[in-house]
Amino acid sequence: MAAEQMADEGQGAAARPLDAVDRDILRMLQTDGRASIRSVAERVHVSRANAYARINRLLDDGVIRGFSARVDHERAGQGASAYITLKIVQNSWRTVREQLQALPGAAHIALVSGDFDVLLLVHSPDNRALRELVLTKLQSIPEVLSTRTLLVFEETDLDPGPGTP
């Protein structure tokens, strides 16, 4: 990825190195993003002030990008999910990314290497809505040359394991 593109995406500045306590805090927050400062401090054996300062530094450095809930999409009325691969016009990533971010149900967008350029994860209420998204919205983006839709039959969110930072 070009340096100017990395800077555009907030990835230009290097984060400070993480130590074992930082990695323990990250692992704990990945497992339970609602953990209190007190419980984090107790689990990683530092003071509450230290835990608070470390979490703020991780936020300021962009290591922690935010906190969110893990959602069961089917129970939330989003029963159809798909990974969609896209081939796009060369050098159109920024334009395409902006348009993909605006799509209803877009959950993850990645610029990748290989036989296609973009991998998009979407959740929709049903196959009819998914069909509309692909055939009407995605394929109407001028920079999208082709798409391939891979239906998700079942998915499992992985909990961060002991080796995860």
XYZ file of N, CA and C in Angstrom:
495
model
N 0.849 -1.167 0.000
C 0.000 0.000 0.000
C 0.895 1.229 0.000
N 0.536 2.201 -0.789
C 1.349 3.402 -0.903
C 1.329 4.187 0.394
N 2.438 4.915 0.663
C 2.568 5.671 1.916
C 1.472 6.705 2.057
N 1.125 7.392 0.958
C 0.082 8.412 1.064
C -1.275 7.789 1.361
N -1.518 6.590 0.847
C -2.780 5.912 1.140
C -2.813 5.486 2.595
N -1.696 5.010 3.137
C -1.646 4.614 4.541
C -1.893 5.825 5.433
N -1.277 6.958 5.101
C -1.481 8.163 5.895
C -2.931 8.611 5.806
N -3.533 8.485 4.627
C -4.931 8.844 4.428
C -5.841 8.012 5.311
N -5.453 6.786 5.595
C -6.276 5.884 6.392
C -5.860 5.877 7.851
N -5.009 6.802 8.273
C -4.621 6.889 9.667
C -3.623 5.837 10.104
N -2.924 5.228 9.160
C -1.999 4.167 9.497
C -0.545 4.619 9.384
N -0.312 5.891 9.115
C 1.038 6.371 8.874
C 1.905 6.388 10.109
N 1.378 6.843 11.238
C 2.157 6.954 12.464
C 2.236 5.587 13.144
N 3.443 5.213 13.521
C 3.627 3.924 14.183
C 3.179 4.027 15.634
N 2.457 3.019 16.090
C 2.024 2.975 17.489
C 3.219 2.600 18.357
N 3.161 3.030 19.591
C 4.225 2.654 20.525
C 4.200 1.144 20.734
N 5.350 0.542 21.025
C 5.396 -0.913 21.220
C 4.514 -1.329 22.402
N 3.910 -2.509 22.270
C 3.062 -3.046 23.331
C 3.873 -3.979 24.216
N 3.647 -3.888 25.512
C 4.286 -4.830 26.429
C 3.273 -5.897 26.828
N 3.678 -6.801 27.704
C 2.817 -7.922 28.103
C 1.536 -7.429 28.766
N 1.612 -6.367 29.563
C 0.420 -5.836 30.229
C -0.552 -5.266 29.194
N -0.039 -4.534 28.219
C -0.893 -4.003 27.148
C -1.608 -5.142 26.425
N -0.863 -6.195 26.098
C -1.464 -7.326 25.385
C -2.513 -8.019 26.246
N -2.272 -8.122 27.559
C -3.273 -8.700 28.463
C -4.532 -7.842 28.499
N -4.353 -6.529 28.531
C -5.508 -5.617 28.521
C -6.295 -5.779 27.225
N -5.602 -5.832 26.101
C -6.288 -6.008 24.814
C -7.064 -7.317 24.782
N -6.445 -8.383 25.233
C -7.100 -9.693 25.240
C -8.355 -9.650 26.106
N -8.241 -9.019 27.259
C -9.380 -8.935 28.171
C -10.510 -8.107 27.548
N -10.184 -6.973 26.943
C -11.212 -6.127 26.341
C -11.820 -6.757 25.092
N -11.047 -7.577 24.382
C -11.618 -8.285 23.239
C -12.641 -9.312 23.709
N -12.387 -9.920 24.849
C -13.315 -10.896 25.405
C -14.528 -10.217 26.011
N -14.300 -9.100 26.720
C -15.386 -8.369 27.374
C -15.131 -6.875 27.265
N -15.662 -6.266 26.226
C -15.476 -4.838 26.001
C -16.147 -3.972 27.056
N -16.983 -4.577 27.886
C -17.674 -3.825 28.933
C -16.968 -3.950 30.286
N -15.800 -4.562 30.301
C -15.071 -4.740 31.564
C -14.766 -3.376 32.183
N -14.919 -3.292 33.492
C -14.632 -2.034 34.190
C -13.121 -1.836 34.313
N -12.736 -0.584 34.506
C -11.318 -0.273 34.720
C -10.822 -1.059 35.936
N -11.637 -1.116 36.960
C -11.248 -1.833 38.180
C -10.961 -3.306 37.902
N -11.864 -3.963 37.156
C -11.638 -5.386 36.875
C -10.433 -5.591 35.958
N -10.224 -4.676 35.005
C -9.037 -4.773 34.135
C -7.780 -4.650 34.988
N -7.756 -3.646 35.855
C -6.589 -3.414 36.714
C -6.289 -4.634 37.582
N -7.328 -5.211 38.163
C -7.133 -6.387 39.029
C -6.598 -7.576 38.237
N -7.161 -7.798 37.036
C -6.765 -8.966 36.250
C -5.348 -8.863 35.713
N -4.874 -7.628 35.424
C -3.526 -7.483 34.859
C -2.518 -7.018 35.909
N -2.992 -6.889 37.152
C -2.122 -6.579 38.297
C -1.429 -5.225 38.192
N -2.226 -4.187 37.867
C -1.731 -2.813 37.888
C -2.766 -1.966 38.626
N -2.396 -0.737 38.946
C -3.343 0.160 39.612
C -4.438 0.576 38.637
N -5.551 1.065 39.180
C -6.626 1.545 38.308
C -6.143 2.722 37.457
N -5.353 3.597 38.051
C -4.837 4.748 37.299
C -3.957 4.279 36.137
N -3.130 3.263 36.390
C -2.267 2.718 35.346
C -3.112 2.078 34.245
N -4.117 1.289 34.617
C -4.989 0.637 33.635
C -5.713 1.688 32.792
N -6.223 2.722 33.458
C -6.928 3.803 32.769
C -5.993 4.497 31.775
N -4.779 4.809 32.209
C -3.806 5.482 31.345
C -3.431 4.598 30.150
N -3.244 3.306 30.397
C -2.875 2.396 29.309
C -4.000 2.271 28.284
N -5.227 2.147 28.754
C -6.355 2.034 27.819
C -6.489 3.313 27.000
N -6.340 4.466 27.652
C -6.396 5.731 26.909
C -5.280 5.835 25.881
N -4.072 5.364 26.237
C -2.959 5.390 25.277
C -3.256 4.469 24.099
N -3.819 3.284 24.382
C -4.166 2.359 23.312
C -5.234 2.954 22.394
N -6.155 3.713 22.971
C -7.160 4.414 22.166
C -6.522 5.534 21.356
N -5.690 6.363 22.012
C -5.034 7.486 21.334
C -4.127 7.018 20.196
N -3.442 5.889 20.411
C -2.537 5.349 19.385
C -3.288 4.630 18.264
N -4.597 4.451 18.425
C -5.378 3.757 17.403
C -5.271 2.248 17.472
N -4.649 1.721 18.525
C -4.580 0.267 18.683
C -5.980 -0.260 18.965
N -6.689 0.402 19.882
C -8.107 0.105 20.108
C -8.872 1.112 19.270
N -9.663 0.606 18.323
C -10.398 1.492 17.422
C -11.799 1.803 17.932
N -12.241 1.101 18.957
C -13.580 1.329 19.492
C -14.064 0.085 20.193
N -15.282 0.163 20.669
C -15.899 -0.947 21.380
C -17.230 -1.241 20.708
N -17.567 -2.515 20.599
C -18.819 -2.858 19.928
C -19.386 -4.148 20.507
N -20.622 -4.413 20.144
C -21.294 -5.640 20.561
C -21.147 -6.683 19.461
N -21.018 -7.937 19.852
C -21.043 -9.027 18.874
C -22.498 -9.417 18.690
N -22.968 -9.361 17.464
C -24.385 -9.508 17.167
C -24.660 -10.846 16.487
N -25.728 -11.503 16.895
C -26.244 -12.663 16.174
C -27.132 -12.090 15.073
N -26.623 -12.046 13.854
C -27.301 -11.354 12.759
C -28.652 -11.964 12.428
N -28.760 -13.263 12.534
C -30.040 -13.909 12.237
C -31.104 -13.472 13.242
N -30.768 -13.457 14.521
C -31.720 -13.026 15.549
C -32.025 -11.541 15.444
N -31.115 -10.777 14.832
C -31.306 -9.343 14.660
C -32.037 -9.012 13.355
N -32.594 -10.031 12.694
C -33.356 -9.787 11.474
C -32.518 -9.684 10.221
N -31.277 -10.122 10.292
C -30.378 -10.103 9.137
C -30.018 -11.544 8.788
N -30.993 -12.326 8.323
C -30.843 -13.763 8.133
C -30.014 -14.202 6.948
N -29.721 -13.299 6.032
C -28.916 -13.665 4.862
C -27.589 -12.911 4.922
N -26.504 -13.662 4.824
C -25.170 -13.056 4.817
C -24.397 -13.586 3.624
N -23.477 -12.774 3.129
C -22.664 -13.196 1.989
C -21.337 -12.462 2.000
N -20.333 -13.164 1.506
C -19.072 -12.525 1.164
C -19.163 -12.255 -0.330
N -18.839 -11.060 -0.713
C -18.900 -10.692 -2.124
C -17.508 -10.246 -2.550
N -17.004 -10.866 -3.599
C -15.713 -10.458 -4.142
C -15.972 -9.489 -5.293
N -15.117 -8.488 -5.397
C -15.271 -7.490 -6.443
C -13.951 -7.293 -7.170
N -14.050 -7.182 -8.468
C -12.923 -6.694 -9.276
C -13.265 -5.255 -9.583
N -12.284 -4.365 -9.350
C -12.544 -2.943 -9.547
C -11.523 -2.331 -10.501
N -11.861 -1.173 -11.021
C -10.954 -0.416 -11.882
C -9.693 -0.086 -11.077
N -8.539 -0.236 -11.714
C -7.275 0.048 -11.043
C -7.264 1.476 -10.500
N -6.730 1.639 -9.290
C -6.603 2.937 -8.610
C -7.942 3.576 -8.218
N -8.992 2.769 -8.089
C -10.295 3.326 -7.710
C -10.700 2.922 -6.290
N -9.763 2.361 -5.515
C -10.063 1.838 -4.191
C -10.761 2.850 -3.291
N -10.248 4.051 -3.190
C -10.834 5.052 -2.274
C -12.272 5.385 -2.657
N -12.509 5.559 -3.933
C -13.858 5.869 -4.412
C -14.811 4.711 -4.134
N -14.365 3.500 -4.453
C -15.203 2.320 -4.246
C -15.455 2.114 -2.757
N -14.425 2.254 -1.937
C -14.572 2.065 -0.487
C -15.648 2.990 0.072
N -15.647 4.247 -0.322
C -16.659 5.198 0.166
C -18.063 4.737 -0.197
N -18.236 4.229 -1.396
C -19.557 3.777 -1.840
C -19.973 2.494 -1.129
N -19.010 1.602 -0.876
C -19.322 0.353 -0.176
C -19.702 0.621 1.277
N -19.038 1.582 1.905
C -19.345 1.918 3.294
C -20.785 2.387 3.453
N -21.355 2.960 2.407
C -22.719 3.476 2.466
C -23.777 2.397 2.216
N -23.362 1.208 1.816
C -24.323 0.141 1.528
C -25.001 -0.347 2.802
N -26.297 -0.603 2.746
C -26.970 -1.164 3.919
C -26.454 -2.580 4.193
N -26.109 -2.849 5.428
C -25.660 -4.181 5.810
C -24.192 -4.468 5.582
N -23.430 -3.513 5.047
C -21.993 -3.739 4.852
C -21.334 -3.857 6.222
N -20.639 -4.964 6.460
C -20.050 -5.226 7.773
C -18.527 -5.187 7.755
N -17.920 -5.526 6.641
C -16.463 -5.578 6.563
C -16.059 -5.380 5.108
N -15.050 -4.545 4.909
C -14.541 -4.275 3.565
C -13.027 -4.403 3.621
N -12.456 -5.178 2.693
C -11.007 -5.354 2.676
C -10.485 -5.262 1.248
N -9.406 -4.491 1.075
C -8.653 -4.468 -0.168
C -7.677 -5.633 -0.076
N -7.718 -6.549 -1.039
C -6.925 -7.769 -0.946
C -6.131 -7.999 -2.237
N -5.245 -8.970 -2.176
C -4.505 -9.361 -3.376
C -5.081 -10.671 -3.880
N -4.769 -11.005 -5.105
C -5.223 -12.277 -5.652
C -6.102 -12.091 -6.868
N -7.050 -13.001 -7.041
C -7.903 -13.007 -8.234
C -8.955 -11.908 -8.231
N -9.198 -11.297 -7.088
C -10.138 -10.187 -7.004
C -9.508 -9.096 -6.157
N -10.133 -7.933 -6.113
C -9.527 -6.769 -5.464
C -10.113 -6.457 -4.092
N -11.394 -6.703 -3.928
C -12.096 -6.318 -2.701
C -12.907 -7.497 -2.201
N -12.901 -7.657 -0.870
C -13.747 -8.649 -0.220
C -14.706 -7.880 0.677
N -15.994 -8.105 0.480
C -17.040 -7.384 1.196
C -17.933 -8.384 1.911
N -18.166 -8.165 3.202
C -19.110 -8.983 3.968
C -20.362 -8.157 4.180
N -21.515 -8.718 3.816
C -22.787 -8.021 4.009
C -23.773 -8.916 4.749
N -24.666 -8.273 5.500
C -25.770 -8.947 6.169
C -27.041 -8.267 5.679
N -28.041 -9.063 5.310
C -29.297 -8.493 4.830
C -30.458 -9.295 5.407
N -31.661 -8.724 5.356
C -32.806 -9.417 5.948
C -33.107 -10.764 5.300
N -32.936 -10.856 3.988
C -33.258 -12.096 3.290
C -32.553 -12.121 1.932
N -32.732 -13.211 1.195
C -32.064 -13.346 -0.103
C -32.561 -12.326 -1.121
N -33.815 -11.924 -1.027
C -34.342 -10.916 -1.948
C -33.604 -9.589 -1.768
N -33.405 -9.181 -0.510
C -32.677 -7.940 -0.227
C -31.213 -8.081 -0.644
N -30.642 -9.253 -0.450
C -29.261 -9.499 -0.862
C -29.135 -9.395 -2.380
N -30.084 -9.994 -3.083
C -30.098 -9.926 -4.551
C -30.168 -8.467 -5.011
N -31.033 -7.687 -4.392
C -31.178 -6.267 -4.732
C -29.869 -5.519 -4.496
N -29.227 -5.825 -3.377
C -27.960 -5.166 -3.046
C -26.909 -5.448 -4.120
N -26.798 -6.718 -4.519
C -25.763 -7.092 -5.498
C -26.106 -6.593 -6.894
N -27.305 -6.896 -7.363
C -27.644 -6.608 -8.760
C -27.952 -5.137 -9.021
N -28.463 -4.437 -8.030
C -28.828 -3.042 -8.261
C -27.790 -2.073 -7.722
N -27.401 -2.256 -6.476
C -26.510 -1.265 -5.855
C -25.043 -1.498 -6.219
N -24.542 -2.714 -5.985
C -23.117 -2.975 -6.248
C -22.776 -2.855 -7.724
N -23.566 -3.498 -8.559
C -23.227 -3.532 -9.972
C -23.506 -2.207 -10.675
N -24.109 -1.250 -9.964
C -24.301 0.073 -10.565
C -23.143 1.014 -10.253
N -22.206 0.568 -9.416
C -21.022 1.386 -9.138
C -20.111 1.293 -10.369
N -19.848 2.409 -11.035
C -19.110 2.372 -12.306
C -17.736 1.699 -12.211
N -17.051 1.838 -11.070
C -15.699 1.278 -10.925
C -15.697 -0.233 -10.648
N -16.864 -0.820 -10.396
C -16.954 -2.262 -10.144
C -17.065 -2.976 -11.484
N -16.047 -3.784 -11.782
C -16.007 -4.498 -13.059
C -16.781 -5.809 -13.002
N -16.700 -6.514 -11.861
C -17.436 -7.768 -11.712
C -17.563 -8.109 -10.231
N -18.546 -8.967 -9.940
C -18.759 -9.427 -8.564
C -18.971 -10.934 -8.564
N -18.712 -11.520 -7.430
C -19.026 -12.933 -7.196
C -19.550 -13.017 -5.778
N -20.697 -13.660 -5.597
C -21.349 -13.727 -4.297
C -21.219 -15.128 -3.712
N -20.734 -15.188 -2.474
C -20.590 -16.445 -1.752
C -21.533 -16.400 -0.554
N -22.616 -17.162 -0.600
C -23.578 -17.173 0.494
C -22.973 -17.810 1.742
N -23.273 -17.245 2.872
C -22.818 -17.794 4.151
C -23.942 -18.668 4.689
N -23.667 -19.944 4.889
C -24.666 -20.856 5.436
C -24.645 -20.865 6.952
N -23.464 -20.692 7.510
C -23.316 -20.679 8.965
C -22.022 -19.952 9.283
N -22.024 -19.191 10.373
C -20.795 -18.501 10.764
C -20.596 -18.596 12.264
N -19.344 -18.549 12.669
C -18.979 -18.622 14.075
C -17.966 -17.533 14.362
N -18.292 -16.654 15.307
C -17.316 -15.661 15.751
C -16.325 -16.362 16.663
N -15.056 -16.112 16.451
C -14.030 -16.726 17.280
C -13.691 -15.809 18.442
N -13.652 -16.359 19.632
C -13.206 -15.599 20.786
C -11.705 -15.494 20.714
N -11.157 -14.358 21.146
C -9.699 -14.239 21.133
C -9.079 -15.281 22.067
N -8.102 -15.968 21.551
C -7.436 -16.997 22.345
C -6.280 -16.430 23.146
N -5.604 -17.284 23.891
C -4.504 -16.822 24.718
C -3.371 -16.180 23.944
N -3.163 -16.539 22.683
C -2.056 -15.974 21.918
C -2.393 -14.683 21.216
N -3.654 -14.239 21.297
C -4.076 -13.025 20.611
C -3.613 -11.797 21.380
N -3.053 -10.796 20.676
C -2.580 -9.597 21.397
C -3.694 -8.839 22.070
